[in-house]
Amino acid sequence: MTIEKCVWWKDAVVYQIWVPSYKDSNGDGVGDLPGVISTLDYLKDLGIDMIWLSPMYDSPQVDMGYDISDYQKIYPKYGTLNDMQELIDKCHDKGIKIILDLVANHTSSENKWFQESRSSKNNPKRDWYFWRKPRYDESGNRIEPNNWMSYFSGSAWEYDETTDEYYLRLYAKDQPDLNWNNYEVRNTIYDSVINWWFEKGVDGFRIDTAGKFSKVESFQDAPIILKDSFYQPVGNLALNGPRIHEFHKEMFDRCWSKYDAFVVGEVGRCSKQEALKYVGKSRNEMNAILLFDVVKLIYEKNDRFQKTKWDLIDFKKAIDKQCNLIKGTDAWSTIFLENHDEPRCVSKFINTNYRVEGGKLLTMLQSTLSGTLFIYQGQEIGMTNLPRSWDISEYKDIVTINYYNEFKEKYGKDADFKEKEEKLIDVIKFCSRDHARSPVQWNSEKFAGFSTVEPWTRVNDNYSEINVESQLNDPNSILSFYKQLIKLRKQFKDLFTYGEFEVLDYDNTILFTYVKKSPKFEVPKVYVVLNFSSKWVKFEKLIEGNFNLLVTNVSKKDILDEKLSPYEGRVYIIE
């Protein structure tokens, strides 16, 4: 691996802002763009170089903005185009880059393109989406064109009476999939979405569902994986499809190559070989990739509401895969433990009785790994999952709601339904997307300083304990520790950001020990040891050298040379 000169996005620390729950400026209970603008000094002080803004486009908000009705307008509750331009300009004034979410696998059913497409079989935009005739069973009942399952539960097809055909929608019924095989669709996305926003001054895009633009167009039935369901996970029939790299290369030529841009793709879980097809520099597709192996450890591949057992060895393997995508290749990777779709990392990976120590431990982990670092809003203060005591009615996410309703319909009449329901709520406590979407906790005032009125979704009960204001001037807070570690990451970027990563204790289920070494020189090295348990553990140095403690998440006066306290972490420089 070689270090390229002046590649700003490799060194950047990225902060994801999910607008509706970030900061409300006008007292309507919904976060907005002026609210984002009001916090730019806070983000600059934290050490942020780039913000990734979740969808702010006009939308009926069925899937919180990932159902876009107009790419050139702003959702009115978030603000106006003038507000958006002010945000772009003020970010740049403060030396902060800004990237947007490119949601182009699907649109809203209220998008004018789809309204034309569904109007008749002869409409010029009919082929902009996937339309297929019904099938009929032996009794003459109408059924879907195939057995594909939506990622949001149920069928991936929606019947439309207007023309007596089904349209494909891998997500909600209000999110029809665009047909990327149609050149007019691609051309419109390139010119009227991507390049249009580049001309407004944005610095790049995070590509939503970047691996799903190309489907296997035979639309054959998916293999039977779920034995008690007609609908089956679509798998590779709609992921990494036959023309996916052709589309990304064309996008590069038409858009990315014209700008000094950062383009990162959400591809999910895939092999290293598959990932390198997207992000090898010589591939001319994307700059980096978001791999999901780490964040999805807690649940089964085909069902986020089916928890799975994992241990620290699994965690190490996932981290290793994420970091070593870079090793010996011309690719680039990313580091993240949270986003708008995933539960809070301190609730996922840490015993919450040690939230502060554990939050700092995860900060040390993220800050010393190779790739571009991503932080999600509220992560820097150690925000947690929602309380188990909350009723299911408090949850807003369409995925959780759909799953619960389907579960209730299936088991609601069973004598032991209450018992089954309690078990499901236990899983929802860990897995729901709602956990990342509660309002950011700015202070201990009513509604956590997010808004002056009741927010669109409930504030976590622990806001008086966990909030920005209480941590700003506390040198021992998670927030202060984030600032310290971000500074160190930039100071030692050859080791932290670009360094080669090697795990030293793969078989240890309590400690995670690894070394970072610069690709340019042999020494110094960074030696990291992290105690992922609530136990006191013996500390042994696994390599030789002159160890100088660089940072720890406990008071240095409490450090014992031969023992690590619960969730203690240390970073050494080895000369």
XYZ file of C-alpha atoms in Angstrom:
575
model
C 0.000 0.000 0.000
C 1.285 3.458 -0.882
C 0.096 6.761 0.542
C -1.265 9.095 -2.114
C -0.556 12.777 -1.905
C -3.329 15.279 -1.171
C -6.210 12.807 -1.073
C -8.265 14.806 1.415
C -11.012 12.246 1.931
C -8.639 9.551 3.193
C -7.551 11.694 6.144
C -11.038 13.055 6.838
C -13.134 12.386 9.927
C -16.762 12.182 8.748
C -19.811 12.983 10.888
C -23.159 11.613 9.739
C -26.146 13.883 10.333
C -29.597 12.308 10.203
C -31.528 15.548 9.866
C -34.945 14.895 11.502
C -33.371 13.976 14.848
C -30.360 16.280 14.886
C -31.426 19.850 15.871
C -34.753 21.662 15.559
C -34.336 25.402 14.976
C -37.962 26.550 14.562
C -39.866 24.690 17.286
C -41.916 22.288 15.168
C -40.402 19.154 16.718
C -38.461 18.138 13.595
C -34.750 18.662 12.970
C -33.858 20.957 10.086
C -31.059 22.492 8.020
C -30.803 25.743 10.037
C -30.409 23.492 13.078
C -27.434 21.822 11.383
C -25.934 25.220 10.551
C -26.188 26.274 14.208
C -23.894 23.401 15.271
C -21.050 23.795 12.774
C -18.746 25.361 15.378
C -19.420 22.395 17.669
C -18.510 19.977 14.863
C -15.385 21.939 13.967
C -14.283 21.874 17.602
C -14.873 18.122 17.712
C -12.413 17.738 14.835
C -14.860 16.948 12.031
C -13.612 17.458 8.451
C -16.709 16.357 6.550
C -20.410 15.876 7.189
C -22.561 13.291 5.472
C -26.106 14.616 5.316
C -28.927 12.097 5.289
C -31.627 12.649 2.624
C -33.004 16.175 2.838
C -34.826 15.991 -0.527
C -38.576 16.435 -0.820
C -40.326 13.263 0.267
C -43.582 11.898 1.714
C -41.327 10.409 4.444
C -42.621 6.843 4.310
C -39.019 5.712 4.868
C -37.729 8.917 6.481
C -36.589 10.543 3.261
C -35.253 7.479 1.468
C -38.396 7.757 -0.676
C -37.692 10.821 -2.809
C -40.422 12.654 -4.698
C -38.185 15.453 -6.042
C -34.376 15.443 -6.008
C -34.140 19.181 -6.673
C -36.335 20.311 -3.779
C -35.910 20.237 -0.005
C -38.431 18.561 2.304
C -40.308 21.644 3.654
C -39.934 20.689 7.329
C -36.149 20.654 6.842
C -35.987 24.069 5.172
C -35.495 25.508 1.697
C -32.994 25.402 -1.144
C -31.617 28.679 0.225
C -31.055 26.994 3.595
C -29.282 24.157 1.841
C -27.050 26.543 -0.083
C -26.245 28.386 3.148
C -25.284 25.093 4.792
C -22.968 24.189 1.898
C -21.345 27.631 1.915
C -20.926 27.844 5.697
C -19.434 24.358 5.829
C -16.849 25.447 3.298
C -16.197 28.703 5.172
C -15.239 26.585 8.191
C -13.137 24.141 6.198
C -15.723 21.354 6.389
C -16.671 19.287 3.332
C -20.245 18.092 2.789
C -21.520 14.970 1.038
C -25.121 13.970 0.352
C -26.999 10.688 0.265
C -27.517 9.514 -3.318
C -30.705 7.417 -3.207
C -31.056 6.162 -6.761
C -32.086 2.525 -6.562
C -35.672 3.646 -6.015
C -37.860 6.733 -5.778
C -41.072 7.581 -3.990
C -44.272 6.406 -5.639
C -45.207 10.105 -5.544
C -42.267 11.020 -7.782
C -43.509 12.460 -11.086
C -41.449 9.857 -12.956
C -43.387 7.032 -11.359
C -46.706 8.830 -11.707
C -46.114 8.927 -15.460
C -44.826 5.352 -15.522
C -47.916 3.916 -13.845
C -50.381 5.966 -15.917
C -50.420 3.552 -18.882
C -48.439 0.747 -20.486
C -47.664 3.045 -23.409
C -46.282 5.956 -21.399
C -42.702 6.930 -22.439
C -41.583 6.419 -18.834
C -43.194 2.996 -18.466
C -39.798 1.328 -18.729
C -38.271 3.605 -16.076
C -39.453 1.077 -13.482
C -39.864 -2.717 -13.443
C -43.384 -3.765 -14.461
C -44.420 -7.397 -14.799
C -47.676 -9.255 -15.461
C -49.284 -11.302 -12.679
C -48.960 -15.031 -12.376
C -51.950 -17.205 -11.466
C -52.029 -20.274 -9.262
C -53.936 -23.500 -9.915
C -57.123 -21.958 -8.486
C -56.864 -18.904 -10.708
C -55.760 -16.569 -7.934
C -53.486 -13.714 -8.918
C -49.980 -13.967 -7.427
C -46.753 -12.010 -7.742
C -44.333 -12.409 -10.677
C -41.903 -14.262 -8.382
C -41.286 -15.105 -4.722
C -38.864 -12.266 -3.945
C -39.130 -10.873 -0.430
C -38.969 -7.162 0.353
C -36.199 -6.043 2.681
C -39.034 -4.449 4.664
C -41.029 -7.749 4.916
C -43.660 -9.270 2.657
C -43.548 -9.332 -1.121
C -41.093 -7.306 -3.207
C -43.897 -6.698 -5.729
C -46.873 -4.355 -5.516
C -50.003 -4.780 -7.609
C -51.259 -1.676 -9.420
C -54.847 -1.792 -10.648
C -54.338 1.006 -13.181
C -52.632 -1.307 -15.659
C -53.196 -4.708 -14.009
C -49.456 -5.244 -13.447
C -47.001 -5.453 -10.565
C -44.048 -3.139 -9.998
C -40.868 -4.147 -8.228
C -40.188 -2.519 -4.862
C -37.440 -4.130 -2.845
C -38.245 -1.848 0.089
C -41.603 -0.234 1.011
C -44.593 -0.394 -1.344
C -44.132 3.357 -1.805
C -40.530 2.894 -3.045
C -40.621 1.516 -6.601
C -37.248 0.404 -7.975
C -35.822 2.357 -10.887
C -34.859 0.394 -13.991
C -31.169 1.207 -14.435
C -31.083 -0.752 -17.690
C -32.891 2.192 -19.239
C -30.290 4.744 -20.369
C -32.747 7.626 -19.954
C -33.034 6.775 -16.258
C -29.275 6.769 -15.797
C -28.788 9.935 -17.809
C -31.410 11.755 -15.726
C -29.778 10.624 -12.470
C -26.367 11.791 -13.702
C -27.425 15.191 -14.990
C -30.479 16.153 -12.941
C -29.378 14.748 -9.600
C -25.634 14.158 -9.203
C -24.141 16.878 -11.401
C -26.940 19.291 -10.456
C -25.911 19.038 -6.792
C -22.215 19.183 -7.621
C -22.887 22.537 -9.244
C -24.456 23.643 -5.957
C -21.102 22.963 -4.317
C -21.384 19.578 -2.574
C -18.179 17.561 -2.248
C -19.435 14.071 -2.964
C -22.002 11.401 -2.186
C -22.651 8.346 -0.083
C -24.394 5.965 -2.495
C -27.352 4.234 -0.860
C -27.778 0.532 -1.754
C -24.879 0.865 -4.194
C -24.840 -2.846 -5.014
C -28.501 -3.158 -5.980
C -28.890 -1.090 -9.152
C -28.610 -4.168 -11.383
C -31.074 -7.060 -11.034
C -31.052 -10.508 -12.631
C -33.742 -9.762 -15.180
C -34.974 -13.267 -15.682
C -36.728 -12.515 -12.369
C -36.563 -16.180 -11.469
C -37.744 -17.361 -8.063
C -35.250 -17.006 -5.243
C -33.972 -20.206 -3.568
C -36.009 -21.486 -0.629
C -34.239 -20.416 2.573
C -37.194 -19.656 4.853
C -39.171 -22.891 4.863
C -42.383 -21.456 6.346
C -42.646 -18.501 3.966
C -43.698 -18.088 0.331
C -41.531 -14.994 0.047
C -37.782 -15.603 0.042
C -34.694 -13.405 0.492
C -33.676 -12.116 -2.917
C -29.936 -12.552 -2.287
C -27.668 -12.152 -5.308
C -30.605 -11.887 -7.696
C -30.706 -8.200 -6.743
C -27.208 -7.659 -5.349
C -23.948 -7.299 -7.301
C -25.990 -7.940 -10.464
C -24.760 -8.529 -14.023
C -24.429 -4.841 -15.031
C -23.604 -3.265 -11.661
C -19.971 -2.435 -12.461
C -20.868 -1.160 -15.912
C -23.252 1.304 -14.238
C -20.712 2.450 -11.657
C -17.998 2.943 -14.271
C -20.403 4.992 -16.372
C -21.289 7.057 -13.290
C -17.582 7.643 -12.701
C -17.070 8.855 -16.264
C -20.157 11.046 -16.321
C -19.917 12.457 -12.791
C -17.181 11.574 -10.292
C -14.217 12.056 -12.656
C -15.215 15.685 -13.261
C -14.916 16.780 -9.629
C -12.539 16.530 -6.666
C -15.151 14.388 -4.974
C -15.479 11.708 -2.297
C -17.770 8.850 -3.279
C -18.451 6.065 -0.791
C -20.791 3.180 -1.489
C -23.095 1.182 0.777
C -22.662 -2.377 -0.459
C -23.295 -4.275 2.775
C -21.808 -7.712 3.326
C -19.636 -9.119 0.567
C -16.342 -10.919 0.075
C -13.050 -9.029 -0.242
C -12.894 -10.079 -3.904
C -16.335 -8.624 -4.556
C -15.563 -5.440 -2.613
C -12.384 -4.809 -4.625
C -14.446 -4.738 -7.823
C -16.120 -1.584 -6.511
C -13.248 0.287 -4.870
C -9.926 -0.614 -6.443
C -8.557 2.726 -7.696
C -7.883 1.225 -11.107
C -11.533 0.168 -11.300
C -12.751 3.791 -11.646
C -15.987 3.205 -9.743
C -15.969 4.523 -6.135
C -13.396 5.848 -3.661
C -14.409 3.727 -0.677
C -16.926 1.193 0.528
C -19.051 0.739 3.641
C -18.760 -2.902 4.709
C -21.356 -4.116 7.216
C -19.641 -7.156 8.722
C -19.002 -5.404 12.063
C -22.315 -3.616 12.599
C -24.434 -6.637 11.609
C -22.716 -9.154 13.881
C -25.662 -9.266 16.291
C -28.325 -10.626 13.935
C -28.876 -13.215 11.249
C -28.077 -12.314 7.654
C -31.652 -12.662 6.379
C -33.545 -11.391 9.427
C -32.433 -8.462 11.585
C -34.939 -9.519 14.257
C -33.273 -12.879 14.737
C -30.364 -12.352 17.123
C -27.293 -14.481 16.642
C -24.507 -15.461 18.989
C -21.153 -13.815 18.403
C -17.953 -13.417 20.347
C -14.848 -11.264 20.273
C -13.205 -13.584 17.751
C -16.039 -12.857 15.277
C -15.615 -9.155 16.033
C -11.862 -9.312 15.332
C -12.422 -11.109 12.032
C -14.901 -8.458 10.917
C -12.559 -5.613 11.903
C -9.650 -7.369 10.204
C -11.625 -7.692 6.983
C -12.583 -4.018 7.108
C -9.020 -2.789 7.690
C -7.192 -5.203 5.418
C -9.280 -4.417 2.369
C -6.474 -1.884 1.896
C -3.529 -4.234 2.407
C -1.729 -5.091 -0.824
C -4.406 -3.415 -2.958
C -5.181 -0.031 -4.487
C -8.517 0.112 -2.596
C -9.650 2.191 0.362
C -11.886 1.328 3.299
C -13.968 2.981 5.998
C -14.327 2.561 9.750
C -17.736 2.891 11.429
C -19.638 1.356 14.332
C -22.944 3.239 13.971
C -25.225 4.767 11.372
C -28.908 5.637 10.971
C -29.830 1.966 10.418
C -27.928 0.391 13.313
C -28.339 0.242 17.112
C -26.028 2.273 19.340
C -22.575 0.712 19.625
C -22.260 1.040 23.415
C -25.506 -0.924 23.790
C -24.439 -3.447 21.167
C -20.849 -4.220 22.135
C -20.480 -3.068 25.758
C -21.920 -4.032 29.159
C -23.902 -0.832 29.760
C -22.889 -0.813 33.432
C -19.552 0.334 32.003
C -20.981 2.755 29.438
C -18.356 5.493 29.915
C -15.323 3.178 29.997
C -16.790 1.116 27.152
C -17.673 4.170 25.079
C -14.091 5.363 25.372
C -12.813 1.862 24.555
C -14.763 1.872 21.285
C -13.442 5.374 20.589
C -9.884 4.051 20.923
C -10.713 1.168 18.611
C -12.254 3.294 15.875
C -9.662 6.043 16.045
C -6.700 3.706 15.580
C -8.050 1.646 12.653
C -7.187 2.015 8.966
C -9.448 3.874 6.572
C -11.723 6.920 6.612
C -13.347 7.340 10.035
C -17.138 7.807 10.266
C -18.932 8.971 13.434
C -22.724 9.026 13.751
C -24.570 11.838 15.540
C -24.710 11.287 19.297
C -22.057 8.590 19.196
C -19.510 11.098 20.482
C -21.402 11.411 23.788
C -22.162 7.709 24.167
C -25.887 7.759 23.369
C -27.574 4.429 24.055
C -30.439 2.300 22.773
C -33.977 3.136 23.850
C -35.227 1.692 27.175
C -36.614 -1.835 27.250
C -39.578 -0.513 29.258
C -40.990 1.460 26.305
C -44.142 0.175 24.646
C -43.961 -0.941 21.022
C -46.156 2.069 20.134
C -43.138 4.331 20.747
C -41.305 2.846 17.748
C -41.584 4.707 14.422
C -39.367 2.813 11.989
C -41.231 1.167 9.123
C -39.082 -1.981 9.313
C -39.822 -2.522 13.013
C -43.506 -1.696 12.638
C -43.949 -3.997 9.631
C -42.150 -6.845 11.362
C -44.163 -6.463 14.560
C -47.502 -6.284 12.706
C -46.631 -9.346 10.645
C -45.598 -11.165 13.832
C -48.845 -10.179 15.559
C -50.935 -11.312 12.605
C -49.172 -14.677 12.592
C -49.121 -15.371 16.337
C -51.686 -12.966 17.823
C -54.284 -15.642 18.508
C -51.857 -18.082 20.125
C -52.378 -18.746 23.813
C -48.741 -17.932 24.505
C -48.695 -14.756 22.388
C -47.717 -12.514 25.314
C -44.690 -14.677 25.994
C -43.700 -14.639 22.320
C -44.271 -10.887 22.153
C -41.988 -10.281 25.147
C -39.222 -12.238 23.457
C -39.635 -10.183 20.287
C -39.520 -6.914 22.241
C -36.278 -8.133 23.815
C -34.841 -8.487 20.310
C -36.250 -5.136 19.167
C -34.436 -3.618 22.141
C -31.166 -4.537 20.438
C -31.946 -4.463 16.734
C -34.463 -1.753 15.796
C -33.380 1.172 13.646
C -35.267 3.450 16.066
C -32.357 3.272 18.512
C -30.214 5.444 16.244
C -33.061 7.822 15.469
C -34.002 9.283 18.843
C -33.227 13.020 19.071
C -29.666 14.101 19.790
C -29.329 14.950 23.474
C -27.890 18.476 23.577
C -28.632 19.356 27.212
C -30.668 18.348 30.285
C -33.580 20.702 29.600
C -36.975 19.398 28.512
C -36.754 17.548 25.188
C -32.956 17.420 25.621
C -32.407 20.788 23.953
C -33.298 19.188 20.613
C -36.534 21.181 20.390
C -38.766 23.468 22.439
C -41.794 21.244 21.759
C -42.598 17.525 21.823
C -40.355 15.984 19.118
C -41.638 13.828 16.289
C -40.162 10.833 18.121
C -39.558 10.478 21.835
C -36.294 11.545 23.480
C -34.398 8.780 25.275
C -35.173 8.833 29.016
C -31.494 9.191 29.947
C -31.012 12.639 28.353
C -30.450 14.370 31.707
C -27.488 12.052 32.326
C -26.149 11.815 28.767
C -25.969 15.104 26.850
C -23.520 17.369 25.069
C -23.654 20.273 27.516
C -22.706 18.154 30.538
C -19.697 16.712 28.673
C -18.316 19.782 26.912
C -16.166 20.999 29.810
C -15.680 17.654 31.534
C -12.141 16.407 30.763
C -13.197 12.872 31.715
C -16.244 12.698 29.415
C -16.651 10.558 26.320
C -16.960 13.744 24.251
C -13.616 15.090 25.529
C -12.052 11.703 24.855
C -13.338 11.781 21.246
C -11.698 15.185 20.748
C -8.428 13.877 22.166
C -8.448 10.732 20.008
C -9.363 12.598 16.816
C -6.391 14.916 17.391
C -4.118 11.913 17.941
C -5.486 10.232 14.806
C -4.500 13.267 12.765
C -1.129 13.599 14.510
C -0.258 9.936 13.857
C -2.131 9.478 10.587
C 0.640 7.399 8.988
C 0.077 4.845 11.741
C -3.636 5.183 12.515
C -5.316 6.117 9.212
C -2.853 4.524 6.776
C -1.126 1.941 8.961
C -1.063 -1.768 8.257
C -3.198 -3.689 10.743
C -2.236 -6.972 12.409
C -4.190 -8.826 15.111
C -1.925 -10.456 17.715
C -4.427 -12.470 19.774
C -7.083 -13.900 17.477
C -8.090 -16.699 19.865
C -8.496 -14.476 22.934
C -12.198 -13.978 23.709
C -11.604 -11.164 26.232
C -8.704 -9.049 24.959
C -8.293 -7.484 21.522
C -4.622 -6.720 20.834
C -3.258 -5.425 17.555
C -0.339 -3.559 16.024
C -0.392 -0.714 13.515
C 2.699 -0.117 11.364
C 3.321 2.536 8.750
C 3.718 1.283 5.177
C 6.569 3.789 4.832
C 8.800 2.863 7.789
C 9.334 0.033 10.276
C 9.225 2.061 13.514
C 7.584 3.476 15.475
C 4.654 1.119 15.749
C 1.370 1.463 17.599
C 0.409 -1.289 20.030
C -3.268 -1.361 21.075
C -4.735 -3.568 23.801
C -8.466 -3.448 24.620
C -10.248 -5.338 27.399
C -13.726 -6.197 26.102
C -14.966 -7.555 29.423
C -16.116 -6.523 32.881
C -13.278 -8.543 34.433
C -9.805 -7.675 35.650
C -7.445 -9.335 33.156
C -3.724 -10.085 33.141
C -1.783 -7.819 30.780
C 1.148 -9.243 28.845
C 3.123 -7.551 26.087
C 2.953 -9.829 23.058
C 5.875 -8.275 21.203
C 9.191 -6.815 22.273
C 10.114 -3.145 22.211
C 10.266 0.071 24.181
C 6.629 0.698 25.177
C 5.576 4.322 25.782
C 1.947 4.860 26.811
C 0.260 7.281 24.404
C -3.324 7.209 25.663
C -5.622 5.233 27.931
C -9.304 5.456 28.848
C -8.688 5.263 32.590
C -6.842 7.558 34.961
C -3.110 6.994 34.547
C -2.711 6.892 38.321
C -5.022 3.850 38.392
C -3.075 1.848 35.816
C -1.552 -1.420 36.992
C 1.387 -2.636 34.903
C 0.307 -6.277 34.896
C -3.499 -5.945 34.947
C -6.223 -4.334 32.884
C -9.360 -3.130 34.646
C -12.839 -3.736 33.142
C -13.079 -2.212 29.644
C -9.658 -0.624 29.993
C -7.772 0.157 26.818
C -4.239 1.323 26.161
C -2.418 2.642 23.126
C 1.373 2.450 23.200
C 3.988 3.848 20.860
C 6.788 1.321 20.370
C 10.112 2.901 19.412
